[in-house]
Amino acid sequence: MGEGGWVDGKAEYEQRFDDVLSAVASACTRAGRASQEIRVIGVTKTVDKQAIDPLLDVGVREFGENRWQHAREMLMHPRRSEATWHFIGHLQTKKAKYIVPNFDYIHSIDSVPLLQEIERQAERFERQLYGLIQVNVSGEETKYGVEPHYARALLERATQCKRLQVVGLMTMAPAGVSEEEARAVFRGLSSLRFELSEQLGLESLTELSMGMSDDFPLAIEEGATMIRVGRRLMGDSFTPAG
């Protein structure tokens, strides 16, 4: 891409990022929260690794990937160390050996075997990393994640980990639902985090990863601390469901 292309691309990313930050600020105002409480994760799963430069240049410092095949190309970028990397997709136990040495956060822990394998690989690679339990609050059969009542058992097992620290919960609202239905899902995860934190005495269980391009303002109003923004930040290069 030529120099002019980089300038145009950067300007477009800057405008979209500003729009996202403005929407974050508005949602925080409505909820009586500070914008600094919200971490914007740019979901880069469908863009070329050349997008990393302009995204970093405009201030994006957290990136989310959901497939190792694409992520490994992005992680070859020479400026990868300037960002925090989040794995946000479904993670098969056998793929943990690729994800653990390359990501800082794993948002999709949904079973004891996966939890144990992440810890084993973290020991192997001498990594300290953070995790979130994925919870299927909506009960959709097509969604990954543990049922809410099982989250406690998984968290109790997580407290035995030495290198993996589980710091929160993650969920997704169903696509195409009303604002109230989406809000109910986010509120459910927020309530679950509070209950588990109180019951298990986990002061470190502070993160709520919920909300994407279409619904993150609602998620922020219900307590989100991490939002996963794809299409609204990446533009036309992004496919649906971001």
CSV table of C-alpha atoms in Angstrom, one decimal:
chain,number,residue,atom,x,y,z
A,1,MET,CA,0.0,0.0,0.0
A,2,GLY,CA,1.3,3.4,-0.9
A,3,GLU,CA,2.0,6.3,1.4
A,4,GLY,CA,-1.3,8.0,0.4
A,5,GLY,CA,-3.2,4.7,1.1
A,6,TRP,CA,-1.7,4.6,4.6
A,7,VAL,CA,-2.8,8.2,5.3
A,8,ASP,CA,-6.3,7.5,4.1
A,9,GLY,CA,-6.5,4.3,6.0
A,10,LYS,CA,-5.3,5.9,9.2
A,11,ALA,CA,-7.8,8.7,8.9
A,12,GLU,CA,-10.6,6.2,8.5
A,13,TYR,CA,-9.6,4.2,11.5
A,14,GLU,CA,-9.1,7.4,13.5
A,15,GLN,CA,-12.7,8.5,12.7
A,16,ARG,CA,-14.2,5.2,13.5
A,17,PHE,CA,-12.2,4.8,16.8
A,18,ASP,CA,-13.3,8.3,17.8
A,19,ASP,CA,-16.9,7.4,17.1
A,20,VAL,CA,-16.5,4.3,19.2
A,21,LEU,CA,-14.9,6.2,22.1
A,22,SER,CA,-17.7,8.8,21.8
A,23,ALA,CA,-20.4,6.1,22.1
A,24,VAL,CA,-18.5,4.6,25.1
A,25,ALA,CA,-18.4,8.0,26.8
A,26,SER,CA,-22.1,8.5,26.2
A,27,ALA,CA,-23.0,5.1,27.6
A,28,CYS,CA,-20.8,5.7,30.6
A,29,THR,CA,-22.5,9.0,31.3
A,30,ARG,CA,-25.9,7.3,31.3
A,31,ALA,CA,-24.6,4.7,33.6
A,32,GLY,CA,-22.7,7.1,35.9
A,33,ARG,CA,-19.4,5.4,35.1
A,34,ALA,CA,-16.0,6.7,33.9
A,35,SER,CA,-14.9,6.0,30.4
A,36,GLN,CA,-11.5,4.8,31.7
A,37,GLU,CA,-13.3,1.8,33.2
A,38,ILE,CA,-13.9,0.4,29.6
A,39,ARG,CA,-11.3,-1.5,27.6
A,40,VAL,CA,-12.0,-1.4,23.9
A,41,ILE,CA,-10.8,-4.5,22.2
A,42,GLY,CA,-10.4,-4.1,18.4
A,43,VAL,CA,-11.5,-7.4,16.8
A,44,THR,CA,-9.1,-7.8,13.9
A,45,LYS,CA,-10.1,-11.3,12.8
A,46,THR,CA,-10.9,-10.3,9.2
A,47,VAL,CA,-8.3,-7.6,8.4
A,48,ASP,CA,-4.8,-7.9,7.1
A,49,LYS,CA,-1.9,-7.5,9.5
A,50,GLN,CA,-1.0,-4.2,7.7
A,51,ALA,CA,-4.0,-2.7,9.6
A,52,ILE,CA,-2.1,-3.1,12.8
A,53,ASP,CA,0.1,0.0,12.1
A,54,PRO,CA,-2.7,2.5,11.6
A,55,LEU,CA,-4.8,1.0,14.4
A,56,LEU,CA,-1.8,1.4,16.8
A,57,ASP,CA,-1.2,4.9,15.5
A,58,VAL,CA,-4.7,6.1,16.3
A,59,GLY,CA,-4.5,4.6,19.8
A,60,VAL,CA,-6.0,1.1,19.7
A,61,ARG,CA,-4.0,-0.9,22.2
A,62,GLU,CA,-6.0,-4.1,22.6
A,63,PHE,CA,-6.7,-6.6,19.8
A,64,GLY,CA,-9.0,-9.6,19.7
A,65,GLU,CA,-8.7,-12.7,17.5
A,66,ASN,CA,-10.9,-15.8,17.4
A,67,ARG,CA,-9.0,-18.2,15.1
A,68,TRP,CA,-5.4,-19.3,15.4
A,69,GLN,CA,-5.0,-19.6,11.6
A,70,HIS,CA,-5.5,-15.8,11.3
A,71,ALA,CA,-4.0,-14.8,14.6
A,72,ARG,CA,-0.6,-16.3,13.9
A,73,GLU,CA,-0.2,-14.0,10.9
A,74,MET,CA,-1.2,-10.9,12.9
A,75,LEU,CA,1.2,-11.9,15.7
A,76,MET,CA,4.1,-11.8,13.3
A,77,HIS,CA,3.7,-8.0,13.1
A,78,PRO,CA,6.9,-6.3,14.3
A,79,ARG,CA,4.8,-4.0,16.6
A,80,ARG,CA,2.8,-6.8,18.3
A,81,SER,CA,4.4,-6.1,21.7
A,82,GLU,CA,2.8,-2.6,21.7
A,83,ALA,CA,-0.6,-4.2,22.2
A,84,THR,CA,-2.4,-6.6,24.5
A,85,TRP,CA,-3.8,-9.6,22.7
A,86,HIS,CA,-7.1,-11.3,23.6
A,87,PHE,CA,-8.2,-14.7,22.3
A,88,ILE,CA,-12.0,-14.4,22.1
A,89,GLY,CA,-13.1,-17.4,20.1
A,90,HIS,CA,-14.0,-21.0,21.0
A,91,LEU,CA,-10.8,-22.8,22.0
A,92,GLN,CA,-10.3,-26.5,21.5
A,93,THR,CA,-8.1,-28.1,24.2
A,94,LYS,CA,-5.6,-29.3,21.5
A,95,LYS,CA,-5.1,-25.7,20.3
A,96,ALA,CA,-4.2,-24.3,23.7
A,97,LYS,CA,-0.5,-25.0,23.0
A,98,TYR,CA,-0.6,-22.3,20.3
A,99,ILE,CA,-2.7,-19.7,22.1
A,100,VAL,CA,-1.1,-19.7,25.6
A,101,PRO,CA,2.4,-18.5,24.4
A,102,ASN,CA,1.0,-15.8,22.2
A,103,PHE,CA,-2.0,-14.2,24.0
A,104,ASP,CA,-2.4,-12.2,27.2
A,105,TYR,CA,-6.0,-13.0,27.8
A,106,ILE,CA,-8.2,-16.0,27.0
A,107,HIS,CA,-11.9,-15.1,27.1
A,108,SER,CA,-13.4,-18.5,26.3
A,109,ILE,CA,-12.6,-20.9,29.1
A,110,ASP,CA,-15.6,-23.3,29.3
A,111,SER,CA,-14.5,-26.6,30.7
A,112,VAL,CA,-12.2,-28.1,33.3
A,113,PRO,CA,-10.1,-30.0,30.7
A,114,LEU,CA,-9.5,-26.7,28.9
A,115,LEU,CA,-8.7,-24.9,32.1
A,116,GLN,CA,-6.2,-27.6,33.0
A,117,GLU,CA,-4.5,-27.6,29.6
A,118,ILE,CA,-4.1,-23.9,29.6
A,119,GLU,CA,-2.4,-24.1,33.0
A,120,ARG,CA,-0.2,-27.0,31.8
A,121,GLN,CA,0.9,-25.0,28.7
A,122,ALA,CA,1.4,-21.9,30.8
A,123,GLU,CA,3.8,-23.8,33.0
A,124,ARG,CA,5.5,-25.3,29.9
A,125,PHE,CA,6.0,-21.8,28.4
A,126,GLU,CA,6.6,-20.1,31.7
A,127,ARG,CA,3.7,-17.7,31.1
A,128,GLN,CA,1.5,-15.8,33.4
A,129,LEU,CA,-1.8,-15.0,31.7
A,130,TYR,CA,-5.4,-14.0,32.4
A,131,GLY,CA,-8.6,-15.8,31.6
A,132,LEU,CA,-12.3,-15.3,31.6
A,133,ILE,CA,-15.0,-18.0,32.0
A,134,GLN,CA,-17.4,-18.0,29.0
A,135,VAL,CA,-21.0,-18.2,30.2
A,136,ASN,CA,-24.0,-19.0,28.0
A,137,VAL,CA,-26.4,-16.7,29.8
A,138,SER,CA,-29.0,-16.8,27.0
A,139,GLY,CA,-29.2,-20.5,26.9
A,140,GLU,CA,-28.8,-20.7,23.1
A,141,GLU,CA,-27.9,-24.2,21.9
A,142,THR,CA,-25.6,-22.7,19.2
A,143,LYS,CA,-23.6,-20.7,21.7
A,144,TYR,CA,-20.5,-22.0,23.5
A,145,GLY,CA,-20.0,-21.4,27.2
A,146,VAL,CA,-20.9,-23.0,30.5
A,147,GLU,CA,-24.4,-22.8,32.0
A,148,PRO,CA,-24.5,-20.1,34.7
A,149,HIS,CA,-24.9,-22.7,37.5
A,150,TYR,CA,-21.7,-24.4,36.4
A,151,ALA,CA,-19.6,-21.3,36.5
A,152,ARG,CA,-18.9,-21.6,40.2
A,153,ALA,CA,-17.5,-25.1,39.9
A,154,LEU,CA,-15.2,-24.0,37.1
A,155,LEU,CA,-14.1,-20.9,39.1
A,156,GLU,CA,-13.3,-23.1,42.1
A,157,ARG,CA,-11.0,-25.2,40.0
A,158,ALA,CA,-9.4,-22.1,38.6
A,159,THR,CA,-8.3,-20.9,42.0
A,160,GLN,CA,-5.9,-23.9,42.1
A,161,CYS,CA,-4.1,-22.6,39.0
A,162,LYS,CA,-0.7,-21.0,39.6
A,163,ARG,CA,0.0,-19.4,36.2
A,164,LEU,CA,-3.5,-18.7,34.9
A,165,GLN,CA,-5.5,-16.1,36.8
A,166,VAL,CA,-9.2,-16.0,36.0
A,167,VAL,CA,-10.3,-12.4,36.3
A,168,GLY,CA,-13.8,-12.3,35.0
A,169,LEU,CA,-16.7,-13.6,32.8
A,170,MET,CA,-17.6,-13.4,29.2
A,171,THR,CA,-20.8,-13.7,27.3
A,172,MET,CA,-22.6,-12.8,24.0
A,173,ALA,CA,-26.2,-11.7,23.5
A,174,PRO,CA,-28.1,-13.4,20.8
A,175,ALA,CA,-28.1,-11.7,17.4
A,176,GLY,CA,-31.1,-9.8,16.3
A,177,VAL,CA,-32.9,-9.6,19.7
A,178,SER,CA,-34.5,-6.5,21.2
A,179,GLU,CA,-32.6,-4.1,23.4
A,180,GLU,CA,-34.4,-5.4,26.5
A,181,GLU,CA,-33.5,-9.0,25.6
A,182,ALA,CA,-29.9,-8.1,25.1
A,183,ARG,CA,-29.9,-6.0,28.3
A,184,ALA,CA,-31.2,-9.0,30.2
A,185,VAL,CA,-28.3,-11.2,29.1
A,186,PHE,CA,-25.8,-8.5,30.1
A,187,ARG,CA,-27.5,-7.9,33.4
A,188,GLY,CA,-27.5,-11.6,34.1
A,189,LEU,CA,-23.7,-11.9,33.6
A,190,SER,CA,-23.1,-8.8,35.8
A,191,SER,CA,-25.3,-10.3,38.6
A,192,LEU,CA,-23.5,-13.6,38.3
A,193,ARG,CA,-20.1,-12.0,38.6
A,194,PHE,CA,-21.2,-10.2,41.7
A,195,GLU,CA,-22.6,-13.4,43.3
A,196,LEU,CA,-19.6,-15.5,42.5
A,197,SER,CA,-17.2,-12.8,43.7
A,198,GLU,CA,-19.1,-12.6,47.0
A,199,GLN,CA,-19.6,-16.3,47.5
A,200,LEU,CA,-16.0,-17.3,46.7
A,201,GLY,CA,-14.3,-14.2,48.1
A,202,LEU,CA,-12.7,-13.4,44.7
A,203,GLU,CA,-11.8,-9.8,44.7
A,204,SER,CA,-9.9,-10.3,41.5
A,205,LEU,CA,-13.0,-11.3,39.6
A,206,THR,CA,-13.5,-7.8,38.2
A,207,GLU,CA,-13.8,-8.1,34.4
A,208,LEU,CA,-17.0,-8.5,32.3
A,209,SER,CA,-16.3,-9.1,28.6
A,210,MET,CA,-19.6,-8.4,26.9
A,211,GLY,CA,-21.0,-6.2,24.1
A,212,MET,CA,-20.0,-6.0,20.4
A,213,SER,CA,-20.5,-3.5,17.7
A,214,ASP,CA,-24.3,-3.5,17.8
A,215,ASP,CA,-24.9,-3.6,21.5
A,216,PHE,CA,-21.9,-2.5,23.5
A,217,PRO,CA,-23.6,0.7,24.8
A,218,LEU,CA,-26.2,-1.6,26.5
A,219,ALA,CA,-23.4,-3.8,27.8
A,220,ILE,CA,-21.6,-0.8,29.3
A,221,GLU,CA,-24.8,0.4,31.0
A,222,GLU,CA,-25.0,-3.1,32.6
A,223,GLY,CA,-21.4,-3.2,33.8
A,224,ALA,CA,-19.2,-4.3,30.9
A,225,THR,CA,-15.5,-3.6,31.5
A,226,MET,CA,-14.3,-5.0,28.1
A,227,ILE,CA,-16.1,-4.6,24.8
A,228,ARG,CA,-15.3,-6.5,21.6
A,229,VAL,CA,-15.6,-4.2,18.6
A,230,GLY,CA,-15.2,-5.4,15.1
A,231,ARG,CA,-17.3,-3.9,12.3
A,232,ARG,CA,-17.8,-0.6,14.0
A,233,LEU,CA,-14.0,-0.1,14.2
A,234,MET,CA,-12.8,-2.0,11.1
A,235,GLY,CA,-15.4,-0.8,8.7
A,236,ASP,CA,-16.3,-2.5,5.4
A,237,SER,CA,-13.5,-5.0,5.8
A,238,PHE,CA,-15.3,-6.7,8.7
A,239,THR,CA,-17.9,-9.5,8.2
A,240,PRO,CA,-21.1,-9.8,10.3
A,241,ALA,CA,-21.2,-10.8,13.9
A,242,GLY,CA,-18.6,-8.3,15.2
